[in-house]
Tab-separated table of C-alpha atoms and ligand atoms in Angstrom:
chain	number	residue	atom	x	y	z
A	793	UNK	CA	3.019	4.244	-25.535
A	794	UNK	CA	5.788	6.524	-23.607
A	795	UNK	CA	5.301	5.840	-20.154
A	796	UNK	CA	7.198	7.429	-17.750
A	797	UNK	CA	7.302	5.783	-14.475
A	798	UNK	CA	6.379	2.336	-13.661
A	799	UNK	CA	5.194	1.264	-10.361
A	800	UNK	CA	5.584	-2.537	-8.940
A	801	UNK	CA	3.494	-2.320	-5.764
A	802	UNK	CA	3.629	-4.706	-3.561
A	803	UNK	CA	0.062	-4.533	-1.847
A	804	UNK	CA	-3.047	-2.811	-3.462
A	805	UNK	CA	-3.675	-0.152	-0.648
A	806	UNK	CA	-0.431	0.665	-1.121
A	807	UNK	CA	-0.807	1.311	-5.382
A	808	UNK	CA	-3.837	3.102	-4.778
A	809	UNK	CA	-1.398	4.819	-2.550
A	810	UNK	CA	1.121	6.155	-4.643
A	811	UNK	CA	-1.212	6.628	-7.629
A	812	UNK	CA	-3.138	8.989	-5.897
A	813	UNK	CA	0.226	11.222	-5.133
A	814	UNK	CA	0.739	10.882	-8.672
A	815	UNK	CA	-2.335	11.982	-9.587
A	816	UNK	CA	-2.084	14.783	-6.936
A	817	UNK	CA	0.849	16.120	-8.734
A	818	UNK	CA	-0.370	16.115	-12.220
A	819	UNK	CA	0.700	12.980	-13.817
A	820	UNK	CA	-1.461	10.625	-15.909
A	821	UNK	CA	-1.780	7.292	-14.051
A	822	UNK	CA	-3.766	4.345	-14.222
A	823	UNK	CA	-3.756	1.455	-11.691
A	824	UNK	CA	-3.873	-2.300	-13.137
A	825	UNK	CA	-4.999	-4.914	-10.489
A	826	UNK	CA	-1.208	-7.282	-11.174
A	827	UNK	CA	-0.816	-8.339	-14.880
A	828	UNK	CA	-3.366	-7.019	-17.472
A	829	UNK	CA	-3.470	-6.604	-21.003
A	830	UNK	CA	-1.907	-2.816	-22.382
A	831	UNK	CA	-4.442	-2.382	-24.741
A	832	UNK	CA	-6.871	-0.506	-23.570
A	833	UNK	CA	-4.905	2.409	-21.815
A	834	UNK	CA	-4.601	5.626	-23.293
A	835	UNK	CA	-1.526	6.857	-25.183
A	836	UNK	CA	-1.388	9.513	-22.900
A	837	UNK	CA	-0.655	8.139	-19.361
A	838	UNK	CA	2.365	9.032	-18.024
A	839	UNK	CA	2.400	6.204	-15.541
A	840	UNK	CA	1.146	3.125	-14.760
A	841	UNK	CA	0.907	1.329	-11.084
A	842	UNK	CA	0.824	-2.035	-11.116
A	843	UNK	CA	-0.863	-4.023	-7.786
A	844	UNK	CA	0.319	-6.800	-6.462
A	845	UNK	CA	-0.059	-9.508	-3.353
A	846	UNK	CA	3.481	-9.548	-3.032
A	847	UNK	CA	4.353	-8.796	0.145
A	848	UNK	CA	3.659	-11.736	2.786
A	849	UNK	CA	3.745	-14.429	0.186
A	850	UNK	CA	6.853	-16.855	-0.332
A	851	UNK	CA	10.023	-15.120	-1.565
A	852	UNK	CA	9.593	-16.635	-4.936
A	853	UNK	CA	6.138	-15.919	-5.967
A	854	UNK	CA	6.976	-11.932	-4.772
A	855	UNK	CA	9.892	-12.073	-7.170
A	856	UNK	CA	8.194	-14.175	-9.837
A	857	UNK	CA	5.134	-11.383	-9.387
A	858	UNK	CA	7.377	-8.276	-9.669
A	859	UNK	CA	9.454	-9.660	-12.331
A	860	UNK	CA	6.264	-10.301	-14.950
A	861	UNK	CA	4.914	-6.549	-13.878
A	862	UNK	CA	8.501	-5.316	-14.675
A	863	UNK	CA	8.209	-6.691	-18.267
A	864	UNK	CA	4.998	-5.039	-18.302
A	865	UNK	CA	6.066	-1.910	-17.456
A	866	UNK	CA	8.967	-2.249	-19.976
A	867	UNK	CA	6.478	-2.816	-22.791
A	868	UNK	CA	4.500	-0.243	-21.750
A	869	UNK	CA	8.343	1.791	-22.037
A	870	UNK	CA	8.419	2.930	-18.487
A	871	UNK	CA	11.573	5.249	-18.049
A	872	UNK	CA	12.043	4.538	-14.507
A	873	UNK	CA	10.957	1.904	-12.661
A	874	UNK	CA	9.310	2.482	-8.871
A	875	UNK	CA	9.123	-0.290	-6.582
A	876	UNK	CA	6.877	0.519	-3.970
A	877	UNK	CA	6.539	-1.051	-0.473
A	878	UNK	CA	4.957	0.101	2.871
A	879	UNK	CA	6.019	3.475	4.585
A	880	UNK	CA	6.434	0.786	7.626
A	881	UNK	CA	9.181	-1.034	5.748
A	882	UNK	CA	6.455	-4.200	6.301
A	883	UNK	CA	8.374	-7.228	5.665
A	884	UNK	CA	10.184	-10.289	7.702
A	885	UNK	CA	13.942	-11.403	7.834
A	886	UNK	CA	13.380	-13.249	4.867
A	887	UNK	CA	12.197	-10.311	2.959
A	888	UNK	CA	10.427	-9.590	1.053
A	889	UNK	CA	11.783	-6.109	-0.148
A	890	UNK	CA	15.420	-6.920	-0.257
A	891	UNK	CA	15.370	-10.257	-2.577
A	892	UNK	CA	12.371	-8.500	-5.018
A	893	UNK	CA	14.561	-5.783	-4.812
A	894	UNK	CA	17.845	-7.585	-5.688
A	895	UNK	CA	15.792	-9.345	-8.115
A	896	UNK	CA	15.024	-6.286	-10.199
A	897	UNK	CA	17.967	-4.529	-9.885
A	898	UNK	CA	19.692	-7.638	-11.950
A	899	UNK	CA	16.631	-7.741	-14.811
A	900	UNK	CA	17.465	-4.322	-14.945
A	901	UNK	CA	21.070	-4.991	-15.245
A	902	UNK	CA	21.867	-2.481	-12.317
A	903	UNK	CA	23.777	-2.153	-9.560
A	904	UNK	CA	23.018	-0.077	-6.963
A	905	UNK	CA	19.386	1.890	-6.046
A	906	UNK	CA	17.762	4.161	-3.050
A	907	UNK	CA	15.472	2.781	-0.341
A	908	UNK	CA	13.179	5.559	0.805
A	909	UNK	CA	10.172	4.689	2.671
A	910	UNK	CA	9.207	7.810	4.413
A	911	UNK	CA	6.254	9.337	3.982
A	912	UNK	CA	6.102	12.620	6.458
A	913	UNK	CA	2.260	13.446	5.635
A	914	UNK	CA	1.564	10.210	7.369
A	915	UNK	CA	3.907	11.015	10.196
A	916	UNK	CA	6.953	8.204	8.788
A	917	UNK	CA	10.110	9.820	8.919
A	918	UNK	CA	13.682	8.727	8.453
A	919	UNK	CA	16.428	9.798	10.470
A	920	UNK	CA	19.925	8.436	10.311
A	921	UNK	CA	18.629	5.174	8.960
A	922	UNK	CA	15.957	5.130	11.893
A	923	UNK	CA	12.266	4.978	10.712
A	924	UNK	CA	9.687	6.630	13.166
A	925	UNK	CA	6.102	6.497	12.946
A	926	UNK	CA	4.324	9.868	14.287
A	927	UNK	CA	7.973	10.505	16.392
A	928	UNK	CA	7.903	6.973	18.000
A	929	UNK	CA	10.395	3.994	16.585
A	930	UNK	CA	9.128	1.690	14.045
A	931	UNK	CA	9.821	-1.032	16.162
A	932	UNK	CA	7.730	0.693	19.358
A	933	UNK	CA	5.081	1.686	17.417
A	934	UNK	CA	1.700	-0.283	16.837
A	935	UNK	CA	3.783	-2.511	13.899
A	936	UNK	CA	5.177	-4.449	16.402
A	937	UNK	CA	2.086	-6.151	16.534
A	938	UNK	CA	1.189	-6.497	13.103
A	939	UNK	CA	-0.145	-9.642	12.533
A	940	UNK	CA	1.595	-10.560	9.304
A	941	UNK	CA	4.873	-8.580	9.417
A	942	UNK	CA	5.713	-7.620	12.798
A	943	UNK	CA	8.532	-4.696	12.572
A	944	UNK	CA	10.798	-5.748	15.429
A	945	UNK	CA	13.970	-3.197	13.919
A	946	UNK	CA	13.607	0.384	13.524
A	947	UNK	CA	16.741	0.304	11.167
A	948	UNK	CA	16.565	0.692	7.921
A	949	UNK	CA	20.060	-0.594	7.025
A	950	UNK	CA	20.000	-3.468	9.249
A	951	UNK	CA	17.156	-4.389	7.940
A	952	UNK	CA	17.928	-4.004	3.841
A	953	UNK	CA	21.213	-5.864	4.693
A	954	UNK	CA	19.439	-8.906	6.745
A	955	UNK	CA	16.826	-9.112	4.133
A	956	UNK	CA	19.177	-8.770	0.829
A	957	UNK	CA	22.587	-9.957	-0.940
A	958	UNK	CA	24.518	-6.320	-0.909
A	959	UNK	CA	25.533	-4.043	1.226
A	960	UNK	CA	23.375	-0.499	2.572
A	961	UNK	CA	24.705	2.537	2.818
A	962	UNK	CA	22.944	5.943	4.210
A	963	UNK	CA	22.317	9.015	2.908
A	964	UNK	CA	21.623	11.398	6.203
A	965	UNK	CA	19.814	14.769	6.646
A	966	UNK	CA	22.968	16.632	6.629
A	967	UNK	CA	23.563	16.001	2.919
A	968	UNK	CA	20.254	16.529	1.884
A	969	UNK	CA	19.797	19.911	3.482
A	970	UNK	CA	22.911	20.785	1.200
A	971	UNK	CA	20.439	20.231	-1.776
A	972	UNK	CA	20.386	17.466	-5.020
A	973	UNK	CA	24.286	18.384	-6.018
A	974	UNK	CA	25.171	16.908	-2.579
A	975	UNK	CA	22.465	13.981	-2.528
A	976	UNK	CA	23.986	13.113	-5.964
A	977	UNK	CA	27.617	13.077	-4.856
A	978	UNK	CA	26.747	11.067	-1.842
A	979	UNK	CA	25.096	8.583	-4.108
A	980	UNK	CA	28.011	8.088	-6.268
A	981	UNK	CA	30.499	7.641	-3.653
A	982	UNK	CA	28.172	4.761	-1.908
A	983	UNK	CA	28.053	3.379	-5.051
A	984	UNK	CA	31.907	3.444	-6.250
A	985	UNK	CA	32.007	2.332	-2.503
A	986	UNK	CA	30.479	-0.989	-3.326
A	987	UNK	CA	26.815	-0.476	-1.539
A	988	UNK	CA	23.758	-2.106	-3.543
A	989	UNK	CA	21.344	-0.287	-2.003
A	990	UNK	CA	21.274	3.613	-0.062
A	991	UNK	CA	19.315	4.343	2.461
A	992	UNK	CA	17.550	7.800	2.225
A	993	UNK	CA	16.934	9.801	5.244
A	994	UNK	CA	13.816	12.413	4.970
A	995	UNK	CA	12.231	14.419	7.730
A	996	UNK	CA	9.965	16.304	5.566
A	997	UNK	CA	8.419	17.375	2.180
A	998	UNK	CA	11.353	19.661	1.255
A	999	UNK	CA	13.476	16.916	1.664
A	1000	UNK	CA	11.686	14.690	-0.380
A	1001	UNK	CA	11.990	17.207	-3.205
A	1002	UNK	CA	15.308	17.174	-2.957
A	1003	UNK	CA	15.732	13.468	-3.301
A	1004	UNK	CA	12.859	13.096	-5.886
A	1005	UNK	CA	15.392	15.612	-8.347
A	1006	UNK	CA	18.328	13.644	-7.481
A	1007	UNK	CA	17.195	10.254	-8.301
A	1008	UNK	CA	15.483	11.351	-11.396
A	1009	UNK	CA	17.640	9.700	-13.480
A	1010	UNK	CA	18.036	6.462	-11.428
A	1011	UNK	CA	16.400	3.063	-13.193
A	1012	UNK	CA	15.322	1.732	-10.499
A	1013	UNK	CA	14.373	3.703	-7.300
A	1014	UNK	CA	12.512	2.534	-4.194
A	1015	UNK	CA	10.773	3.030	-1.302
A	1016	UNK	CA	6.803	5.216	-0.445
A	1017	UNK	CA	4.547	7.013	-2.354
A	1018	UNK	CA	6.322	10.003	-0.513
A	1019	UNK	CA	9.110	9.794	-2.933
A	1020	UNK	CA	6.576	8.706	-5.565
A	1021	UNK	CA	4.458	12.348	-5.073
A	1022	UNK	CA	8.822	13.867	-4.850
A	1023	UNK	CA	9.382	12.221	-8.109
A	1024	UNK	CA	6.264	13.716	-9.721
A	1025	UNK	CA	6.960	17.685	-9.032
A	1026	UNK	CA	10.836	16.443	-10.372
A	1027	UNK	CA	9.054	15.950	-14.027
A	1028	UNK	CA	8.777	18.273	-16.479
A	1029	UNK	CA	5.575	20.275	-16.695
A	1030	UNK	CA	5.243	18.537	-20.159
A	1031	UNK	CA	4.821	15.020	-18.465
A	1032	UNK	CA	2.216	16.784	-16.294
A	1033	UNK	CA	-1.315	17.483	-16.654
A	1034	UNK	CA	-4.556	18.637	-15.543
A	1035	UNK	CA	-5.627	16.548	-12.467
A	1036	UNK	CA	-7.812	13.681	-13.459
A	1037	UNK	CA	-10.614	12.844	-11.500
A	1038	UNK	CA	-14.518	11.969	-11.630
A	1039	UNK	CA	-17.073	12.456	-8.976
A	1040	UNK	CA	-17.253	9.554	-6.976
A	1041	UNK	CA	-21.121	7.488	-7.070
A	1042	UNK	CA	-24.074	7.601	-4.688
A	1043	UNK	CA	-25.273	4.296	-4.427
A	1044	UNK	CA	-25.529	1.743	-1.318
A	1045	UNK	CA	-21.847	1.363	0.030
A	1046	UNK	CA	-20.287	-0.995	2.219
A	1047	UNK	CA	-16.909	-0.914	4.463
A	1048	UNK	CA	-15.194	-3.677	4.846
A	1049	UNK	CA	-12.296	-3.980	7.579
A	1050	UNK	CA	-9.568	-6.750	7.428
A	1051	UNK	CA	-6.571	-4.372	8.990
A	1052	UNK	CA	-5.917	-4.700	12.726
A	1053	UNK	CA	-3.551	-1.935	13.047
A	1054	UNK	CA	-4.154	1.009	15.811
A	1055	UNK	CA	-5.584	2.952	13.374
A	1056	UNK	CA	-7.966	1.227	11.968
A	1057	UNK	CA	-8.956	-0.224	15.639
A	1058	UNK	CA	-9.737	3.176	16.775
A	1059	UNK	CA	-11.415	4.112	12.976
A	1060	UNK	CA	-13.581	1.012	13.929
A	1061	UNK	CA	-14.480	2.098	17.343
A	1062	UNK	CA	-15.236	5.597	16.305
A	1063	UNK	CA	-18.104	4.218	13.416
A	1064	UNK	CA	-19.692	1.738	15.780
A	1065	UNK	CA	-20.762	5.008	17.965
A	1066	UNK	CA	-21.928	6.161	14.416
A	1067	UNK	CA	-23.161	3.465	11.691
A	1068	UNK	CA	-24.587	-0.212	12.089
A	1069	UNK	CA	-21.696	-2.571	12.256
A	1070	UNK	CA	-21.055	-6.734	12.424
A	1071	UNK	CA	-17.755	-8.175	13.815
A	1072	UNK	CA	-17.220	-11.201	11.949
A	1073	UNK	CA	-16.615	-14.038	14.378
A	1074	UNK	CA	-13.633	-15.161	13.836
A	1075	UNK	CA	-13.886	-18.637	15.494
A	1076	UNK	CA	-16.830	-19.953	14.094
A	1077	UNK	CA	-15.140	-18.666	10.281
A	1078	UNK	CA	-12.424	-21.364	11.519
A	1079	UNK	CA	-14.526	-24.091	13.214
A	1080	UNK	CA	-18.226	-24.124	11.427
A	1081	UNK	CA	-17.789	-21.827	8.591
A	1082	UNK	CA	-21.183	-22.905	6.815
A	1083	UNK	CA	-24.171	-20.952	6.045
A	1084	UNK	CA	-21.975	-17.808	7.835
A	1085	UNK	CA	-21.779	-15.994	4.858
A	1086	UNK	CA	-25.656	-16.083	4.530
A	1087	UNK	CA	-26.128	-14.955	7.819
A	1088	UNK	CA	-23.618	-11.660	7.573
A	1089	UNK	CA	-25.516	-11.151	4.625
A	1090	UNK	CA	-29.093	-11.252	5.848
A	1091	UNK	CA	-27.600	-8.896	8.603
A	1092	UNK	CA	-26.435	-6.301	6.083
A	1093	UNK	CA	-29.406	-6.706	3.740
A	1094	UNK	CA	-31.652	-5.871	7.145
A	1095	UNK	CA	-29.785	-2.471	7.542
A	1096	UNK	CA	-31.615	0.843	6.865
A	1097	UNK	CA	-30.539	1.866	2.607
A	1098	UNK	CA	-30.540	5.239	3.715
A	1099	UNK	CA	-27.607	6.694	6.555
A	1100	UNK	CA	-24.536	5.182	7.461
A	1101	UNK	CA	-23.000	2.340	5.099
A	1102	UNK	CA	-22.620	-1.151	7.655
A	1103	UNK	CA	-19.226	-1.439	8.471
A	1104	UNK	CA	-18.212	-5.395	8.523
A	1105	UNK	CA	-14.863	-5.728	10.473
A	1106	UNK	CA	-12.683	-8.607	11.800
A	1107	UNK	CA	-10.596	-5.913	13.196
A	1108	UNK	CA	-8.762	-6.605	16.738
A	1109	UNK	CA	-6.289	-5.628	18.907
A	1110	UNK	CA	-2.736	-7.319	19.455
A	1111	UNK	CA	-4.377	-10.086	22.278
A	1112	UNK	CA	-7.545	-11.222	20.242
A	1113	UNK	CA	-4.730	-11.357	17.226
A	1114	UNK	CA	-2.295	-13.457	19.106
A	1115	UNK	CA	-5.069	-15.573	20.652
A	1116	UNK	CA	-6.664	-16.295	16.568
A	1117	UNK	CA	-3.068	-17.246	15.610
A	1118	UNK	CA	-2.211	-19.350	18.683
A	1119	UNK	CA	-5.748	-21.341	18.482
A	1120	UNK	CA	-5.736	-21.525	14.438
A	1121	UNK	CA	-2.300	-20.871	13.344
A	1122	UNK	CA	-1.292	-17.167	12.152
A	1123	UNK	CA	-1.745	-17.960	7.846
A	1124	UNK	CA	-4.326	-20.137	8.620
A	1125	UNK	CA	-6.694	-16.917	10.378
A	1126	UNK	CA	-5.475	-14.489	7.430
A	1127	UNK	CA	-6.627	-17.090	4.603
A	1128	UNK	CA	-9.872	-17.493	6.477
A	1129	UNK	CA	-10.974	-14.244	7.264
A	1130	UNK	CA	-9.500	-12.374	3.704
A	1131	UNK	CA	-11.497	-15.660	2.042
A	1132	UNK	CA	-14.324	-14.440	3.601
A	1133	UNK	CA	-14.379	-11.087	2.782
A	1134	UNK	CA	-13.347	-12.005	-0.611
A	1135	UNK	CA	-16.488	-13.940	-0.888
A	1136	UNK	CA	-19.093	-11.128	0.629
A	1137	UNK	CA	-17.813	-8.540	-1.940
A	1138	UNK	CA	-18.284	-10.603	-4.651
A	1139	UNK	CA	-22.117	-11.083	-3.385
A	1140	UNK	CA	-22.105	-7.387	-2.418
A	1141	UNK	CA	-21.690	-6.308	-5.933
A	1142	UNK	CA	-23.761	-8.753	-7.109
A	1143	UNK	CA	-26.381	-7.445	-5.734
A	1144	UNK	CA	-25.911	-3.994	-6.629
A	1145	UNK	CA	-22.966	-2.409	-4.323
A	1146	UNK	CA	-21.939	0.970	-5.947
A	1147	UNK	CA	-19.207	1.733	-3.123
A	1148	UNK	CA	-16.852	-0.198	-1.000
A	1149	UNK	CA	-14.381	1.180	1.634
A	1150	UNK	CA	-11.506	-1.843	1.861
A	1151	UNK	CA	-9.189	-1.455	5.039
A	1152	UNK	CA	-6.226	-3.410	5.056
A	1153	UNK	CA	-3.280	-3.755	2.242
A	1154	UNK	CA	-3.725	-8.026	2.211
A	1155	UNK	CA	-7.550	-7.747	2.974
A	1156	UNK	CA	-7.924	-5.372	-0.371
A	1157	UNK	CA	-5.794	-7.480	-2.348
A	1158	UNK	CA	-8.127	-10.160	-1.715
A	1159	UNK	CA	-11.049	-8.167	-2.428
A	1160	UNK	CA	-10.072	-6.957	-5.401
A	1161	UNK	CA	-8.446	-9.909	-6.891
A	1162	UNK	CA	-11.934	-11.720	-6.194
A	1163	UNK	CA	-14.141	-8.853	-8.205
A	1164	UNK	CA	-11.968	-9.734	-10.856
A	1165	UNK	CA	-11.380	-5.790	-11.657
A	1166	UNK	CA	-8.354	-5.343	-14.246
A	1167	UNK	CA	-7.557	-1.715	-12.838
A	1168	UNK	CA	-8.370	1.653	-11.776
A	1169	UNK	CA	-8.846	5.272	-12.742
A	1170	UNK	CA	-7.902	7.447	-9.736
A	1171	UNK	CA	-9.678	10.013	-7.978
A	1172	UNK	CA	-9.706	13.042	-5.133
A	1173	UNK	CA	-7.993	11.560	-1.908
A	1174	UNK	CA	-10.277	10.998	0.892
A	1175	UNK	CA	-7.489	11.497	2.912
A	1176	UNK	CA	-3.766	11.943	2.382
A	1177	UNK	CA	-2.879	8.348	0.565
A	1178	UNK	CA	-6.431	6.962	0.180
A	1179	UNK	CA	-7.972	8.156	-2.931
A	1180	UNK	CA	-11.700	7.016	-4.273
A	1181	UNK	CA	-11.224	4.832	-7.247
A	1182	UNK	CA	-13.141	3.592	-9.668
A	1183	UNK	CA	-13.185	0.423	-11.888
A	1184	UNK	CA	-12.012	0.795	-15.639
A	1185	UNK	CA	-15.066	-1.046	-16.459
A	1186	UNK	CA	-16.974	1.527	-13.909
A	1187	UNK	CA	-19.057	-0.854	-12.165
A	1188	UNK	CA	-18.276	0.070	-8.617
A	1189	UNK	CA	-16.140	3.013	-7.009
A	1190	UNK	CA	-13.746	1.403	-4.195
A	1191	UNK	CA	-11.478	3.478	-1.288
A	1192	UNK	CA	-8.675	0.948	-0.134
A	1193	UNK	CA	-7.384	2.383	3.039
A	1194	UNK	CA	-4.000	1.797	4.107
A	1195	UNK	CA	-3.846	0.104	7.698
A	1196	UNK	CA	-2.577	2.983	9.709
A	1197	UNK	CA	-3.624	6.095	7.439
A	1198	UNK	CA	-6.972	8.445	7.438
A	1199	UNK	CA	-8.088	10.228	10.744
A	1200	UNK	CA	-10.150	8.409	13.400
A	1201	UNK	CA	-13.504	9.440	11.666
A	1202	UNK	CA	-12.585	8.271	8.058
A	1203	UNK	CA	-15.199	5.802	7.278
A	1204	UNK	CA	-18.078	8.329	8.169
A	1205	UNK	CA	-15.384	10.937	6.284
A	1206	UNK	CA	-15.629	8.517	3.103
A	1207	UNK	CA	-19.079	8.965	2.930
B	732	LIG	N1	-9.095	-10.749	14.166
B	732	LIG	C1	-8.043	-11.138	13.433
B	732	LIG	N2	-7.192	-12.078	13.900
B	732	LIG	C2	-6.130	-12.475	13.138
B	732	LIG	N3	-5.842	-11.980	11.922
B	732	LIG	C3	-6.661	-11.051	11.434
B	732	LIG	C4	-7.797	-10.584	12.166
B	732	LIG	N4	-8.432	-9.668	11.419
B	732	LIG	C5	-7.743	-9.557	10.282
B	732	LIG	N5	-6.670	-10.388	10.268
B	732	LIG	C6	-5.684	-10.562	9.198
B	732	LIG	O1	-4.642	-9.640	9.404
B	732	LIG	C7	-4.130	-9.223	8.145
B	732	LIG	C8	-4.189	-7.721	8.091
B	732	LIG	O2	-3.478	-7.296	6.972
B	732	LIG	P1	-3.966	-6.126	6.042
B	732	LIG	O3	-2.858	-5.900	5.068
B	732	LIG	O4	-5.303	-6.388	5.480
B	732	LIG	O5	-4.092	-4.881	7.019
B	732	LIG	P2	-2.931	-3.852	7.393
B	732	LIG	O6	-1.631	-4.551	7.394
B	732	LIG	O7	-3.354	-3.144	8.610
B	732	LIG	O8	-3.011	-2.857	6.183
B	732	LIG	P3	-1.815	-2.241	5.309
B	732	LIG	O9	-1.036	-3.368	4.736
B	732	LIG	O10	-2.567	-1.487	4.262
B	732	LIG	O11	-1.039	-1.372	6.227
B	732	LIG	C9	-5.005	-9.872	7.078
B	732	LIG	O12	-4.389	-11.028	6.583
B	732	LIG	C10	-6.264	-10.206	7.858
B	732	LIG	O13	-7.000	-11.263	7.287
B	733	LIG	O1	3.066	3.073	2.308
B	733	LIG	C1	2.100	2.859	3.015
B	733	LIG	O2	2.090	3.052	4.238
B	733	LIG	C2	0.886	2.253	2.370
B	733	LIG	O3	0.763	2.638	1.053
B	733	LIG	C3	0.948	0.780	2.405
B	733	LIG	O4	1.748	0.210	1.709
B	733	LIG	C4	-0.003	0.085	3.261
B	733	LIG	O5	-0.123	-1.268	2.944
């Protein structure tokens, strides 16, 4: 097997999310759900993405995670290796981007890589080592309030050096707007400067094309699926392909909603004008959790087959959050609630579930790692960075939707 690119991602909305640029620019790709078996993937993918729940657990299981995926990868003979992390930079002071990060850049032997998270489709853009979200601040945007990785810092480099053992150099808009000879020249004089890591700025597509050519070479690179879909056009046509796809099922379907970000509070308020929908009560999941998940259950199995799918959420805004994490304690509320979805999808599917719509990177994670699915073939993106997919063994088709991404109407868009 010649694989190309290998992707460590370090939350499963976020592999689905890069695959799907992948896949959008031509090149092979096929998904695995964290460590799987090789054998059964066709000699002619070009890239594999591997999932992970890497990016809210304790430093060492991240690194311990994206250390076993990189020896996948290198089986598989991945040229370059991609670690992927959130186009919100979502992580605390103790990481964990900059120690998984560190961490691979010594199994790889190297010493110095790019952090690029932007994404400009999905309004993140970089600007002299300043991420914004659609034009506002990371840090005054709706991830401030994120329940698992507030983003208190808008700066990239403060933020890489806090988090990591090196030191973070930038890479502004200026050079890049002087094209990939410039990029490149940049990148070598961080480098024989001392810098570990080099923060890439990128207000737009055409920039990203510019840094996807000049890092084409690099072992290790990092950052979105922006530079992911960048690094894809870089490839030679004979690495790319016809776009794969199938036609995603018709069967009963589900949506399931673990993210409490803005945008998937106002996707959430937007269905329950449209489609039946439960909020999952939160407290009693924490206080008198039995026979709950027979109830939410005889609720969905009493909605119409035909229309809207039921839309299950725990979604909340920032003082419900706070109020959950003061009362139960902030990992105690995530376990609970991702538990419980964990355990409805597995009875969903059961009984017959042909699609699922998963908000929320950590929600998803659970979700998937419960249906015990061993990877995905990627389809058409229901929007830009949330692509249908569909088990390898086919048995259900599944959209895992990125907190903040898809327009306000995307679960009645899924379907
Ligand atoms: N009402 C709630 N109160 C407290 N925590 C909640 C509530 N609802 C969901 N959560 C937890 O918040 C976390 C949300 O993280 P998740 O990654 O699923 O969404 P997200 O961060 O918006 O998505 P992404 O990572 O794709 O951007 C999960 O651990 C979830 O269980
Ligand atoms: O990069 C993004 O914004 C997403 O793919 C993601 O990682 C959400 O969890």
């Amino acid at each position: 097997m010649g694989v190309r690119l290998g992707v460590i991602a370090d939350d499963f909305t976020g592999g689905t999310d890069i695959a799907s640029f992948l896949v959008a620019n031509g090149v092979k790709t096929i998904q695995l759900s964290g460590i799987q078996s090789l054998d059964s993937i066709a000699d002619d993918v070009q890239a594999i993405v591997v999932s992970l729940k890497s990016r809210s657990n304790p430093v060492d299981e991240a690194i311990e995670q994206s250390l076993q995926a990189l020896e996948l990868l290198k089986t598989a003979g991945a040229r370059q290796i991609f670690f992927k992390y959130c186009s919100t930079f979502d992580s605390t002071s103790r990481g964990n981007i900059g120690p998984v990060t560190d961490a691979l850049l010594d199994a790889l032997d190297e010493n110095f890589t790019v952090v690029c998270p932007a994404l400009p489709v999905n309004g993140r853009t970089t600007y002299q080592g300043y991420l914004f979200v659609n034009g506002v601040p990371l840090h005054e945007s709706g991830m401030r309030d994120h329940p698992v990785t507030p983003m208190t810092d808008s700066s990239l480099v403060r933020l890489m050096d806090g988090q990591s053992t090196g030191t973070t150099g930038l890479v502004p808009v200026d050079t890049i707007e002087r094209g990939r000879e410039a990029v490149g020249e940049a990148l070598a004089e961080l480098k024989a400067a001392g810098n570990r890591y080099a923060v890439l700025d990128a207000l737009n597509d055409r920039h990203l094309d510019v840094l996807g050519e000049a890092v084409a070479q690099m072992r290790l690179v990092t950052g979105g699926s922006g530079l992911g879909g960048a690094i894809a056009r870089a490839l030679p046509e004979t690495a790319r392909g016809e776009r794969s796809s199938f036609t995603p099922k018709t069967g009963s379907a589900v949506i399931l909603s673990g993210s409490c970000s803005v945008m998937t509070n106002d996707q959430v308020a937007d269905y329950m004008t449209k489609g039946p929908c439960l909020a999952v009560d939160v407290d009693r999941l924490l206080t008198s959790p039995t026979g709950y998940d027979a109830e939410v259950l005889a609720w969905f199995s009493e909605q119409p087959s035909t229309g809207r799918a039921p839309l299950i959420f725990a979604t909340a805004g920032p003082e419900e959050v706070q109020r959950l994490q003061r009362t139960y304690g902030s990992a105690e509320s995530s376990q609970a609630i991702e538990g419980f979805f964990a355990r409805i999808a597995i009875r969903l599917v059961q009984d017959g579930i042909q699609r699922m719509v998963v908000a929320g990177g950590e929600t998803s994670g659970s979700v998937t790692t419960a249906l015990g699915i061993a990877g995905f073939e990627v389809g058409e993106p229901i929007a830009p960075g949330v692509p249908w997919v569909r088990t390898l063994d086919g048995r259900v088709d599944l959209a895992l939707k990125s907190g903040n991404f898809g327009t306000v109407d995307f679960f009645s868009q899924a379907q």
